[in-house]
Structures are given as C-alpha cells and as structure tokens.
C-alpha cells in the first residue's frame, strides 16, 4: 500500500500512514483511530492539506515537525497545521486518535503546538472516529464535529517540545540520541562523529536551538522520559534506559527540570485536567 502524500513513493506494508487519505474528505473534521500493535511504529515524513491533531488513548508518541520534536503526553495533543511536513514514532502499545481539520474550519493555531485536551474532547473525538469520513453535513456527526472544533479553539497550549532545527548534523545527533538515549558521549565525541570541531558544534547548537549542548540533551532526555512514562514504563526502567546510575539520580534531574517527581507530575496533570473540566462545566 502506498504512503499517502509521502515523499517516498515506494510500497510499504503495514504503515499507519496508509490507512486512509484524510484529504479526500471535504468535511470540516474527520477522525481516525489507530492501534500501533497492528502497524509499523514509525510513520515516515509526509504532508497533507488538512491540519492534524494527534491524541493518545494509550501509550505514547513523539512527532518531528516544524524543526522540533514534539511529545504527546497524557491529556494533550500535538497540533500540526496543514502543509507542514512531519513524521511520528509511537511506542508499540500506542493507540492514537487522529483528528484531521479542513483549513479554515476553525481558528486553530497557525504553527505546531501541544494543546491540552479535556476528557470531554477526547471522548468526542473518539466518538467521531467511529463515524468515518463520509458522514452527511446535516447529521449528528457533523454537529459533533462542530462542537469538537469549537472546544479545541479554547484549549490552552502546553510546552512539550525540543528544538532540533533543520541542520542535518543536529538532526543526526537528535535521531541517534532518541534511539539510544543512554549514550553519554561528550560534545567533543559527538562533534567528531558529525565531522565538526567541538567549538563549531557548540556555536551551532546555540545558534539553531538557543540551548547549550548539555541543556539540549537534558531536554531531549525529558522528552523521551515523558513519552516512556506516559506509555506505562516504570521509573526504574526509564532511569536505566536514559543511562542513569540510580533511580534517585533520574528523579533528581526530573524534579529539577519540572519541579516535581514523576509520580507527582502525572498526578498533578490528572488533577488539573479534572479541575479544568469541572470549572468549564460549571460555566455552561
């Protein structure tokens, strides 16, 4: 089956990108559910006319778009406007919902971002995914789609991304560290691998990402850690995957970066979303 709107026209079996072409539907919004146990876990670079919201029901996914790596944590979704080239990598247990939005159908952001997703929106998108891409304009599904878009516009942005720039050398380091986050090579060692001097790599990092190499690598590890923790991995396993000598060392890094331990962080996010939903319900 052919990748839809992919840069690579070769035939690939089992790709999640080959399930259906959202651009064939002219409806304001259509949704599709994907279980990555049945598909390849990596979706290559592709582009489509419609904007796309990626929401995780189970497991976790990271996306590369707009020169950044984006994570889809619990109760959030990554919004990718139409026309933006992107790829995705999901954990093997991932179960995702894609919401495709026709350009101009809603006042959604013009750039990539992570949006908070209320339980109500998640359930409505899940319901819309069962309607397919051919519902009638005056149907219940059409009204449901309109409510989903209206609610999405009100959702606040979150900050779950890592700058990687369009520089091939930084992308190569990001790809390698994403696949092997426990790699503790120094900046000098990475500079040799990408055929640069250490000083040149340091300047390139600051210029293209706004971060030193050490801060940038720590943010990448946080992205990986959040993805794996969201997929159900234990703190012990994540600490080991990232190359930490002890669980306490990993928790200390996590708390210093995000202000709470992993357990506290996810508990606070769940509580915040419940409170937000209750507050919104009270005003309607």
PDB file of C-alpha atoms in Angstrom:
ATOM      1  CA  UNK A   1       0.000   0.000   0.000  1.00  0.00           C
ATOM      2  CA  UNK A   2       1.328   3.422  -0.876  1.00  0.00           C
ATOM      3  CA  UNK A   3       2.146   6.134   1.656  1.00  0.00           C
ATOM      4  CA  UNK A   4      -0.381   8.885   1.180  1.00  0.00           C
ATOM      5  CA  UNK A   5       1.247  12.199   0.183  1.00  0.00           C
ATOM      6  CA  UNK A   6       4.619  10.799   1.252  1.00  0.00           C
ATOM      7  CA  UNK A   7       7.951  11.949  -0.159  1.00  0.00           C
ATOM      8  CA  UNK A   8       8.795   8.292  -0.709  1.00  0.00           C
ATOM      9  CA  UNK A   9       6.542   6.588  -3.294  1.00  0.00           C
ATOM     10  CA  UNK A  10       7.757   3.068  -2.575  1.00  0.00           C
ATOM     11  CA  UNK A  11       5.293   0.464  -1.400  1.00  0.00           C
ATOM     12  CA  UNK A  12       5.362  -0.219   2.331  1.00  0.00           C
ATOM     13  CA  UNK A  13       3.134  -2.756   4.045  1.00  0.00           C
ATOM     14  CA  UNK A  14       1.518  -2.053   7.360  1.00  0.00           C
ATOM     15  CA  UNK A  15       2.250   1.675   7.681  1.00  0.00           C
ATOM     16  CA  UNK A  16      -0.156   3.666   9.841  1.00  0.00           C
ATOM     17  CA  UNK A  17       0.078   6.448   7.250  1.00  0.00           C
ATOM     18  CA  UNK A  18      -1.533   4.180   4.663  1.00  0.00           C
ATOM     19  CA  UNK A  19      -4.827   3.616   6.464  1.00  0.00           C
ATOM     20  CA  UNK A  20      -6.733   6.319   4.590  1.00  0.00           C
ATOM     21  CA  UNK A  21      -6.186   9.683   2.916  1.00  0.00           C
ATOM     22  CA  UNK A  22      -7.811  12.446   5.018  1.00  0.00           C
ATOM     23  CA  UNK A  23      -7.509  14.964   2.184  1.00  0.00           C
ATOM     24  CA  UNK A  24     -10.120  13.112   0.139  1.00  0.00           C
ATOM     25  CA  UNK A  25     -12.800  14.234   2.609  1.00  0.00           C
ATOM     26  CA  UNK A  26     -14.045  17.820   2.295  1.00  0.00           C
ATOM     27  CA  UNK A  27     -15.800  17.711   5.669  1.00  0.00           C
ATOM     28  CA  UNK A  28     -14.698  20.223   8.379  1.00  0.00           C
ATOM     29  CA  UNK A  29     -13.280  17.435  10.569  1.00  0.00           C
ATOM     30  CA  UNK A  30     -12.806  13.677  10.306  1.00  0.00           C
ATOM     31  CA  UNK A  31     -11.182  11.344  12.814  1.00  0.00           C
ATOM     32  CA  UNK A  32      -9.379   8.012  12.635  1.00  0.00           C
ATOM     33  CA  UNK A  33      -8.296   5.609  15.363  1.00  0.00           C
ATOM     34  CA  UNK A  34      -5.010   3.704  15.050  1.00  0.00           C
ATOM     35  CA  UNK A  35      -3.710   0.805  17.102  1.00  0.00           C
ATOM     36  CA  UNK A  36       0.035   0.542  16.558  1.00  0.00           C
ATOM     37  CA  UNK A  37       0.053  -3.113  17.525  1.00  0.00           C
ATOM     38  CA  UNK A  38      -1.275  -3.600  14.001  1.00  0.00           C
ATOM     39  CA  UNK A  39       1.029  -1.154  12.226  1.00  0.00           C
ATOM     40  CA  UNK A  40       4.652  -0.159  11.974  1.00  0.00           C
ATOM     41  CA  UNK A  41       5.648   2.010  14.931  1.00  0.00           C
ATOM     42  CA  UNK A  42       7.296   4.670  12.774  1.00  0.00           C
ATOM     43  CA  UNK A  43       5.470   6.876  10.268  1.00  0.00           C
ATOM     44  CA  UNK A  44       7.882   8.479   7.774  1.00  0.00           C
ATOM     45  CA  UNK A  45       7.917  12.116   6.697  1.00  0.00           C
ATOM     46  CA  UNK A  46       4.712  13.059   4.898  1.00  0.00           C
ATOM     47  CA  UNK A  47       2.372  16.019   4.455  1.00  0.00           C
ATOM     48  CA  UNK A  48      -1.324  16.593   3.879  1.00  0.00           C
ATOM     49  CA  UNK A  49      -3.637  19.502   3.204  1.00  0.00           C
ATOM     50  CA  UNK A  50      -5.673  19.145   6.373  1.00  0.00           C
ATOM     51  CA  UNK A  51      -4.395  20.093   9.797  1.00  0.00           C
ATOM     52  CA  UNK A  52      -3.881  17.158  12.162  1.00  0.00           C
ATOM     53  CA  UNK A  53      -4.347  16.715  15.896  1.00  0.00           C
ATOM     54  CA  UNK A  54      -2.704  13.618  17.402  1.00  0.00           C
ATOM     55  CA  UNK A  55      -4.223  12.399  20.679  1.00  0.00           C
ATOM     56  CA  UNK A  56      -3.022   9.350  22.621  1.00  0.00           C
ATOM     57  CA  UNK A  57      -5.556   6.995  24.191  1.00  0.00           C
ATOM     58  CA  UNK A  58      -2.822   4.621  25.305  1.00  0.00           C
ATOM     59  CA  UNK A  59       0.946   4.523  25.030  1.00  0.00           C
ATOM     60  CA  UNK A  60       2.916   7.475  23.716  1.00  0.00           C
ATOM     61  CA  UNK A  61       4.175   9.067  20.522  1.00  0.00           C
ATOM     62  CA  UNK A  62       6.771  11.635  19.534  1.00  0.00           C
ATOM     63  CA  UNK A  63       6.454  13.721  16.368  1.00  0.00           C
ATOM     64  CA  UNK A  64       9.037  15.625  14.364  1.00  0.00           C
ATOM     65  CA  UNK A  65       7.592  18.759  12.774  1.00  0.00           C
ATOM     66  CA  UNK A  66       8.482  22.398  12.301  1.00  0.00           C
ATOM     67  CA  UNK A  67      12.131  21.757  13.292  1.00  0.00           C
ATOM     68  CA  UNK A  68      11.132  20.434  16.711  1.00  0.00           C
ATOM     69  CA  UNK A  69      10.468  17.109  18.401  1.00  0.00           C
ATOM     70  CA  UNK A  70       7.009  17.058  19.968  1.00  0.00           C
ATOM     71  CA  UNK A  71       5.724  14.656  22.599  1.00  0.00           C
ATOM     72  CA  UNK A  72       2.096  13.638  23.065  1.00  0.00           C
ATOM     73  CA  UNK A  73       1.761  13.267  26.863  1.00  0.00           C
ATOM     74  CA  UNK A  74      -1.412  12.263  28.728  1.00  0.00           C
ATOM     75  CA  UNK A  75      -4.312  14.718  28.339  1.00  0.00           C
ATOM     76  CA  UNK A  76      -2.613  16.565  25.494  1.00  0.00           C
ATOM     77  CA  UNK A  77      -2.485  16.507  21.727  1.00  0.00           C
ATOM     78  CA  UNK A  78       0.016  17.728  19.155  1.00  0.00           C
ATOM     79  CA  UNK A  79      -1.479  20.090  16.600  1.00  0.00           C
ATOM     80  CA  UNK A  80       0.170  20.130  13.148  1.00  0.00           C
ATOM     81  CA  UNK A  81      -1.253  22.670  10.668  1.00  0.00           C
ATOM     82  CA  UNK A  82      -1.915  21.607   7.099  1.00  0.00           C
ATOM     83  CA  UNK A  83       1.051  21.730   4.746  1.00  0.00           C
ATOM     84  CA  UNK A  84       3.647  21.039   7.467  1.00  0.00           C
ATOM     85  CA  UNK A  85       5.959  18.086   6.803  1.00  0.00           C
ATOM     86  CA  UNK A  86       6.048  15.717   9.776  1.00  0.00           C
ATOM     87  CA  UNK A  87       6.855  12.204  10.951  1.00  0.00           C
ATOM     88  CA  UNK A  88       5.961  10.207  14.058  1.00  0.00           C
ATOM     89  CA  UNK A  89       7.329   7.405  16.213  1.00  0.00           C
ATOM     90  CA  UNK A  90       4.993   5.533  18.572  1.00  0.00           C
ATOM     91  CA  UNK A  91       5.540   3.049  21.354  1.00  0.00           C
ATOM     92  CA  UNK A  92       4.460  -0.486  20.458  1.00  0.00           C
ATOM     93  CA  UNK A  93       1.396  -0.299  22.692  1.00  0.00           C
ATOM     94  CA  UNK A  94       0.230   3.058  21.333  1.00  0.00           C
ATOM     95  CA  UNK A  95      -3.397   3.605  20.489  1.00  0.00           C
ATOM     96  CA  UNK A  96      -3.967   7.005  18.902  1.00  0.00           C
ATOM     97  CA  UNK A  97      -6.732   9.135  17.510  1.00  0.00           C
ATOM     98  CA  UNK A  98      -6.011  11.452  14.590  1.00  0.00           C
ATOM     99  CA  UNK A  99      -8.352  14.393  14.069  1.00  0.00           C
ATOM    100  CA  UNK A 100      -7.983  15.949  10.615  1.00  0.00           C
ATOM    101  CA  UNK A 101      -9.288  19.501  10.231  1.00  0.00           C
ATOM    102  CA  UNK A 102     -10.100  21.228   6.964  1.00  0.00           C
ATOM    103  CA  UNK A 103      -8.155  24.507   6.523  1.00  0.00           C
ATOM    104  CA  UNK A 104     -10.262  27.437   7.687  1.00  0.00           C
ATOM    105  CA  UNK A 105     -12.776  25.259   9.540  1.00  0.00           C
ATOM    106  CA  UNK A 106     -11.668  26.543  12.961  1.00  0.00           C
ATOM    107  CA  UNK A 107      -9.419  29.261  14.413  1.00  0.00           C
ATOM    108  CA  UNK A 108      -6.708  26.807  15.413  1.00  0.00           C
ATOM    109  CA  UNK A 109      -3.038  27.839  15.721  1.00  0.00           C
ATOM    110  CA  UNK A 110      -1.096  28.513  12.528  1.00  0.00           C
ATOM    111  CA  UNK A 111       2.020  26.861  13.949  1.00  0.00           C
ATOM    112  CA  UNK A 112       2.729  23.483  15.553  1.00  0.00           C
ATOM    113  CA  UNK A 113       1.991  23.270  19.265  1.00  0.00           C
ATOM    114  CA  UNK A 114       0.875  20.988  22.095  1.00  0.00           C
ATOM    115  CA  UNK A 115      -2.707  21.596  23.241  1.00  0.00           C
ATOM    116  CA  UNK A 116      -4.339  20.472  26.465  1.00  0.00           C
ATOM    117  CA  UNK A 117      -7.141  18.035  25.700  1.00  0.00           C
ATOM    118  CA  UNK A 118     -10.042  17.769  28.118  1.00  0.00           C
ATOM    119  CA  UNK A 119     -11.626  14.364  28.794  1.00  0.00           C
ATOM    120  CA  UNK A 120     -14.751  15.625  27.035  1.00  0.00           C
ATOM    121  CA  UNK A 121     -12.876  16.484  23.827  1.00  0.00           C
ATOM    122  CA  UNK A 122     -11.012  13.181  23.900  1.00  0.00           C
ATOM    123  CA  UNK A 123     -14.282  11.235  24.175  1.00  0.00           C
ATOM    124  CA  UNK A 124     -15.954  13.287  21.432  1.00  0.00           C
ATOM    125  CA  UNK A 125     -13.028  12.752  19.036  1.00  0.00           C
ATOM    126  CA  UNK A 126     -13.128   9.051  19.879  1.00  0.00           C
ATOM    127  CA  UNK A 127     -16.847   9.047  19.049  1.00  0.00           C
ATOM    128  CA  UNK A 128     -16.246  10.938  15.796  1.00  0.00           C
ATOM    129  CA  UNK A 129     -13.642   8.346  14.769  1.00  0.00           C
ATOM    130  CA  UNK A 130     -16.442   5.770  14.604  1.00  0.00           C
ATOM    131  CA  UNK A 131     -18.357   7.877  12.061  1.00  0.00           C
ATOM    132  CA  UNK A 132     -15.874   7.502   9.225  1.00  0.00           C
ATOM    133  CA  UNK A 133     -15.092  10.180   6.642  1.00  0.00           C
ATOM    134  CA  UNK A 134     -18.399  10.242   4.759  1.00  0.00           C
ATOM    135  CA  UNK A 135     -20.989  11.481   7.251  1.00  0.00           C
ATOM    136  CA  UNK A 136     -23.675  13.873   5.978  1.00  0.00           C
ATOM    137  CA  UNK A 137     -23.290  17.647   6.534  1.00  0.00           C
ATOM    138  CA  UNK A 138     -26.574  17.831   8.487  1.00  0.00           C
ATOM    139  CA  UNK A 139     -26.024  14.686  10.569  1.00  0.00           C
ATOM    140  CA  UNK A 140     -25.367  14.169  14.271  1.00  0.00           C
ATOM    141  CA  UNK A 141     -21.703  13.509  13.406  1.00  0.00           C
ATOM    142  CA  UNK A 142     -21.471  16.899  11.690  1.00  0.00           C
ATOM    143  CA  UNK A 143     -22.831  18.634  14.792  1.00  0.00           C
ATOM    144  CA  UNK A 144     -20.410  16.650  16.956  1.00  0.00           C
ATOM    145  CA  UNK A 145     -17.503  17.734  14.732  1.00  0.00           C
ATOM    146  CA  UNK A 146     -18.553  21.376  15.077  1.00  0.00           C
ATOM    147  CA  UNK A 147     -18.588  21.150  18.880  1.00  0.00           C
ATOM    148  CA  UNK A 148     -15.177  19.451  18.881  1.00  0.00           C
ATOM    149  CA  UNK A 149     -13.670  22.258  16.807  1.00  0.00           C
ATOM    150  CA  UNK A 150     -15.293  24.967  18.926  1.00  0.00           C
ATOM    151  CA  UNK A 151     -13.924  23.385  22.106  1.00  0.00           C
ATOM    152  CA  UNK A 152     -10.433  22.862  20.666  1.00  0.00           C
ATOM    153  CA  UNK A 153     -10.106  26.563  19.964  1.00  0.00           C
ATOM    154  CA  UNK A 154     -10.453  27.203  23.726  1.00  0.00           C
ATOM    155  CA  UNK A 155      -7.763  24.720  24.802  1.00  0.00           C
ATOM    156  CA  UNK A 156      -4.548  26.187  26.284  1.00  0.00           C
ATOM    157  CA  UNK A 157      -1.096  25.471  24.898  1.00  0.00           C
ATOM    158  CA  UNK A 158       1.469  23.364  26.691  1.00  0.00           C
ATOM    159  CA  UNK A 159       5.260  23.225  26.303  1.00  0.00           C
ATOM    160  CA  UNK A 160       6.347  19.737  25.325  1.00  0.00           C
ATOM    161  CA  UNK A 161       8.868  20.083  22.522  1.00  0.00           C
ATOM    162  CA  UNK A 162      12.568  20.082  21.771  1.00  0.00           C
ATOM    163  CA  UNK A 163      14.174  22.348  19.147  1.00  0.00           C
ATOM    164  CA  UNK A 164      16.243  20.423  16.589  1.00  0.00           C
ATOM    165  CA  UNK A 165      16.497  22.940  13.679  1.00  0.00           C
ATOM    166  CA  UNK A 166      16.750  21.887  10.040  1.00  0.00           C
ATOM    167  CA  UNK A 167      20.506  21.398  10.269  1.00  0.00           C
ATOM    168  CA  UNK A 168      21.402  17.863   9.204  1.00  0.00           C
ATOM    169  CA  UNK A 169      24.112  17.477  11.852  1.00  0.00           C
ATOM    170  CA  UNK A 170      21.832  18.418  14.758  1.00  0.00           C
ATOM    171  CA  UNK A 171      19.114  16.176  13.349  1.00  0.00           C
ATOM    172  CA  UNK A 172      21.580  13.305  13.120  1.00  0.00           C
ATOM    173  CA  UNK A 173      22.509  13.731  16.800  1.00  0.00           C
ATOM    174  CA  UNK A 174      18.830  14.014  17.777  1.00  0.00           C
ATOM    175  CA  UNK A 175      17.934  10.858  15.843  1.00  0.00           C
ATOM    176  CA  UNK A 176      20.807   8.924  17.406  1.00  0.00           C
ATOM    177  CA  UNK A 177      20.014  10.058  20.964  1.00  0.00           C
ATOM    178  CA  UNK A 178      16.303   9.394  20.517  1.00  0.00           C
ATOM    179  CA  UNK A 179      17.109   5.814  19.538  1.00  0.00           C
ATOM    180  CA  UNK A 180      19.834   5.432  22.181  1.00  0.00           C
ATOM    181  CA  UNK A 181      19.124   7.998  24.937  1.00  0.00           C
ATOM    182  CA  UNK A 182      21.568   6.307  27.324  1.00  0.00           C
ATOM    183  CA  UNK A 183      24.508   7.400  25.137  1.00  0.00           C
ATOM    184  CA  UNK A 184      26.682   9.585  27.398  1.00  0.00           C
ATOM    185  CA  UNK A 185      29.168  10.682  24.734  1.00  0.00           C
ATOM    186  CA  UNK A 186      30.657  14.125  25.315  1.00  0.00           C
ATOM    187  CA  UNK A 187      30.038  17.056  22.980  1.00  0.00           C
ATOM    188  CA  UNK A 188      33.594  16.584  21.702  1.00  0.00           C
ATOM    189  CA  UNK A 189      32.836  12.966  20.804  1.00  0.00           C
ATOM    190  CA  UNK A 190      29.625  13.954  19.042  1.00  0.00           C
ATOM    191  CA  UNK A 191      31.499  16.683  17.162  1.00  0.00           C
ATOM    192  CA  UNK A 192      33.902  14.071  15.781  1.00  0.00           C
ATOM    193  CA  UNK A 193      31.007  11.847  14.697  1.00  0.00           C
ATOM    194  CA  UNK A 194      29.423  14.641  12.659  1.00  0.00           C
ATOM    195  CA  UNK A 195      32.780  15.894  11.325  1.00  0.00           C
ATOM    196  CA  UNK A 196      32.887  19.209  13.180  1.00  0.00           C
ATOM    197  CA  UNK A 197      35.107  20.829  15.733  1.00  0.00           C
ATOM    198  CA  UNK A 198      33.772  20.956  19.279  1.00  0.00           C
ATOM    199  CA  UNK A 199      33.720  24.743  19.180  1.00  0.00           C
ATOM    200  CA  UNK A 200      31.772  24.778  15.897  1.00  0.00           C
ATOM    201  CA  UNK A 201      29.187  22.331  17.255  1.00  0.00           C
ATOM    202  CA  UNK A 202      28.787  24.428  20.413  1.00  0.00           C
ATOM    203  CA  UNK A 203      28.154  27.561  18.326  1.00  0.00           C
ATOM    204  CA  UNK A 204      25.754  25.708  16.023  1.00  0.00           C
ATOM    205  CA  UNK A 205      23.734  24.426  18.984  1.00  0.00           C
ATOM    206  CA  UNK A 206      23.342  27.894  20.480  1.00  0.00           C
ATOM    207  CA  UNK A 207      22.516  29.474  17.125  1.00  0.00           C
ATOM    208  CA  UNK A 208      19.955  26.894  15.977  1.00  0.00           C
ATOM    209  CA  UNK A 209      18.346  25.742  19.238  1.00  0.00           C
ATOM    210  CA  UNK A 210      19.042  28.538  21.724  1.00  0.00           C
ATOM    211  CA  UNK A 211      20.433  25.953  24.167  1.00  0.00           C
ATOM    212  CA  UNK A 212      23.855  24.694  25.142  1.00  0.00           C
ATOM    213  CA  UNK A 213      24.566  21.089  24.188  1.00  0.00           C
ATOM    214  CA  UNK A 214      24.167  19.942  27.818  1.00  0.00           C
ATOM    215  CA  UNK A 215      20.799  21.685  28.280  1.00  0.00           C
ATOM    216  CA  UNK A 216      19.597  20.479  24.882  1.00  0.00           C
ATOM    217  CA  UNK A 217      20.491  16.846  25.662  1.00  0.00           C
ATOM    218  CA  UNK A 218      18.751  17.087  29.038  1.00  0.00           C
ATOM    219  CA  UNK A 219      15.582  18.387  27.347  1.00  0.00           C
ATOM    220  CA  UNK A 220      15.769  15.512  24.866  1.00  0.00           C
ATOM    221  CA  UNK A 221      16.027  13.059  27.756  1.00  0.00           C
ATOM    222  CA  UNK A 222      12.980  14.677  29.360  1.00  0.00           C
ATOM    223  CA  UNK A 223      11.022  14.266  26.129  1.00  0.00           C
ATOM    224  CA  UNK A 224      11.992  10.597  25.984  1.00  0.00           C
ATOM    225  CA  UNK A 225      11.271  10.139  29.710  1.00  0.00           C
ATOM    226  CA  UNK A 226       7.807  11.716  29.469  1.00  0.00           C
ATOM    227  CA  UNK A 227       6.981   9.597  26.423  1.00  0.00           C
ATOM    228  CA  UNK A 228       8.052   6.362  28.118  1.00  0.00           C
ATOM    229  CA  UNK A 229       6.426   7.163  31.469  1.00  0.00           C
ATOM    230  CA  UNK A 230       3.210   8.039  29.641  1.00  0.00           C
ATOM    231  CA  UNK A 231       3.339   4.666  27.884  1.00  0.00           C
ATOM    232  CA  UNK A 232       3.337   2.905  31.270  1.00  0.00           C
ATOM    233  CA  UNK A 233       7.063   2.278  31.752  1.00  0.00           C
ATOM    234  CA  UNK A 234       8.291   2.263  35.347  1.00  0.00           C
ATOM    235  CA  UNK A 235      10.565   4.968  36.709  1.00  0.00           C
ATOM    236  CA  UNK A 236      13.224   2.290  37.254  1.00  0.00           C
ATOM    237  CA  UNK A 237      13.130   1.208  33.607  1.00  0.00           C
ATOM    238  CA  UNK A 238      13.154   4.773  32.288  1.00  0.00           C
ATOM    239  CA  UNK A 239      16.110   5.692  34.505  1.00  0.00           C
ATOM    240  CA  UNK A 240      18.011   2.701  33.147  1.00  0.00           C
ATOM    241  CA  UNK A 241      17.048   3.485  29.544  1.00  0.00           C
ATOM    242  CA  UNK A 242      18.407   7.011  29.925  1.00  0.00           C
ATOM    243  CA  UNK A 243      21.673   5.726  31.348  1.00  0.00           C
ATOM    244  CA  UNK A 244      21.315   6.956  34.934  1.00  0.00           C
ATOM    245  CA  UNK A 245      23.345   5.141  37.584  1.00  0.00           C
ATOM    246  CA  UNK A 246      20.411   5.200  40.011  1.00  0.00           C
ATOM    247  CA  UNK A 247      16.699   5.909  40.122  1.00  0.00           C
ATOM    248  CA  UNK A 248      17.318   8.721  42.606  1.00  0.00           C
ATOM    249  CA  UNK A 249      19.663  10.471  40.175  1.00  0.00           C
ATOM    250  CA  UNK A 250      16.967  10.369  37.467  1.00  0.00           C
ATOM    251  CA  UNK A 251      14.257  11.604  39.846  1.00  0.00           C
ATOM    252  CA  UNK A 252      16.533  14.461  40.959  1.00  0.00           C
ATOM    253  CA  UNK A 253      17.054  15.534  37.322  1.00  0.00           C
ATOM    254  CA  UNK A 254      13.315  15.254  36.590  1.00  0.00           C
ATOM    255  CA  UNK A 255      12.362  17.274  39.677  1.00  0.00           C
ATOM    256  CA  UNK A 256      14.955  19.961  38.964  1.00  0.00           C
ATOM    257  CA  UNK A 257      13.664  20.362  35.416  1.00  0.00           C
ATOM    258  CA  UNK A 258       9.892  20.141  36.019  1.00  0.00           C
ATOM    259  CA  UNK A 259       9.518  20.969  39.709  1.00  0.00           C
ATOM    260  CA  UNK A 260       8.117  17.622  40.835  1.00  0.00           C
ATOM    261  CA  UNK A 261       8.869  13.907  40.851  1.00  0.00           C
ATOM    262  CA  UNK A 262       7.470  11.777  38.000  1.00  0.00           C
ATOM    263  CA  UNK A 263       4.662  10.432  40.209  1.00  0.00           C
ATOM    264  CA  UNK A 264       3.754  13.930  41.418  1.00  0.00           C
ATOM    265  CA  UNK A 265       3.942  15.329  37.895  1.00  0.00           C
ATOM    266  CA  UNK A 266       1.433  12.899  36.382  1.00  0.00           C
ATOM    267  CA  UNK A 267      -0.845  13.092  39.437  1.00  0.00           C
ATOM    268  CA  UNK A 268      -0.877  16.898  39.206  1.00  0.00           C
ATOM    269  CA  UNK A 269      -1.663  16.801  35.493  1.00  0.00           C
ATOM    270  CA  UNK A 270      -4.601  14.464  36.060  1.00  0.00           C
ATOM    271  CA  UNK A 271      -5.918  16.639  38.906  1.00  0.00           C
ATOM    272  CA  UNK A 272      -5.530  19.820  36.866  1.00  0.00           C
ATOM    273  CA  UNK A 273      -7.463  18.379  33.953  1.00  0.00           C
ATOM    274  CA  UNK A 274     -10.288  17.221  36.234  1.00  0.00           C
ATOM    275  CA  UNK A 275     -10.494  20.656  37.875  1.00  0.00           C
ATOM    276  CA  UNK A 276     -10.444  22.386  34.494  1.00  0.00           C
ATOM    277  CA  UNK A 277     -13.245  20.174  33.216  1.00  0.00           C
ATOM    278  CA  UNK A 278     -15.341  20.818  36.334  1.00  0.00           C
ATOM    279  CA  UNK A 279     -14.806  24.564  36.047  1.00  0.00           C
ATOM    280  CA  UNK A 280     -15.813  24.587  32.393  1.00  0.00           C
ATOM    281  CA  UNK A 281     -18.885  22.500  33.143  1.00  0.00           C
ATOM    282  CA  UNK A 282     -19.932  24.922  35.885  1.00  0.00           C
ATOM    283  CA  UNK A 283     -19.876  27.875  33.491  1.00  0.00           C
ATOM    284  CA  UNK A 284     -22.143  26.206  30.928  1.00  0.00           C
TER     285      UNK A 284
END
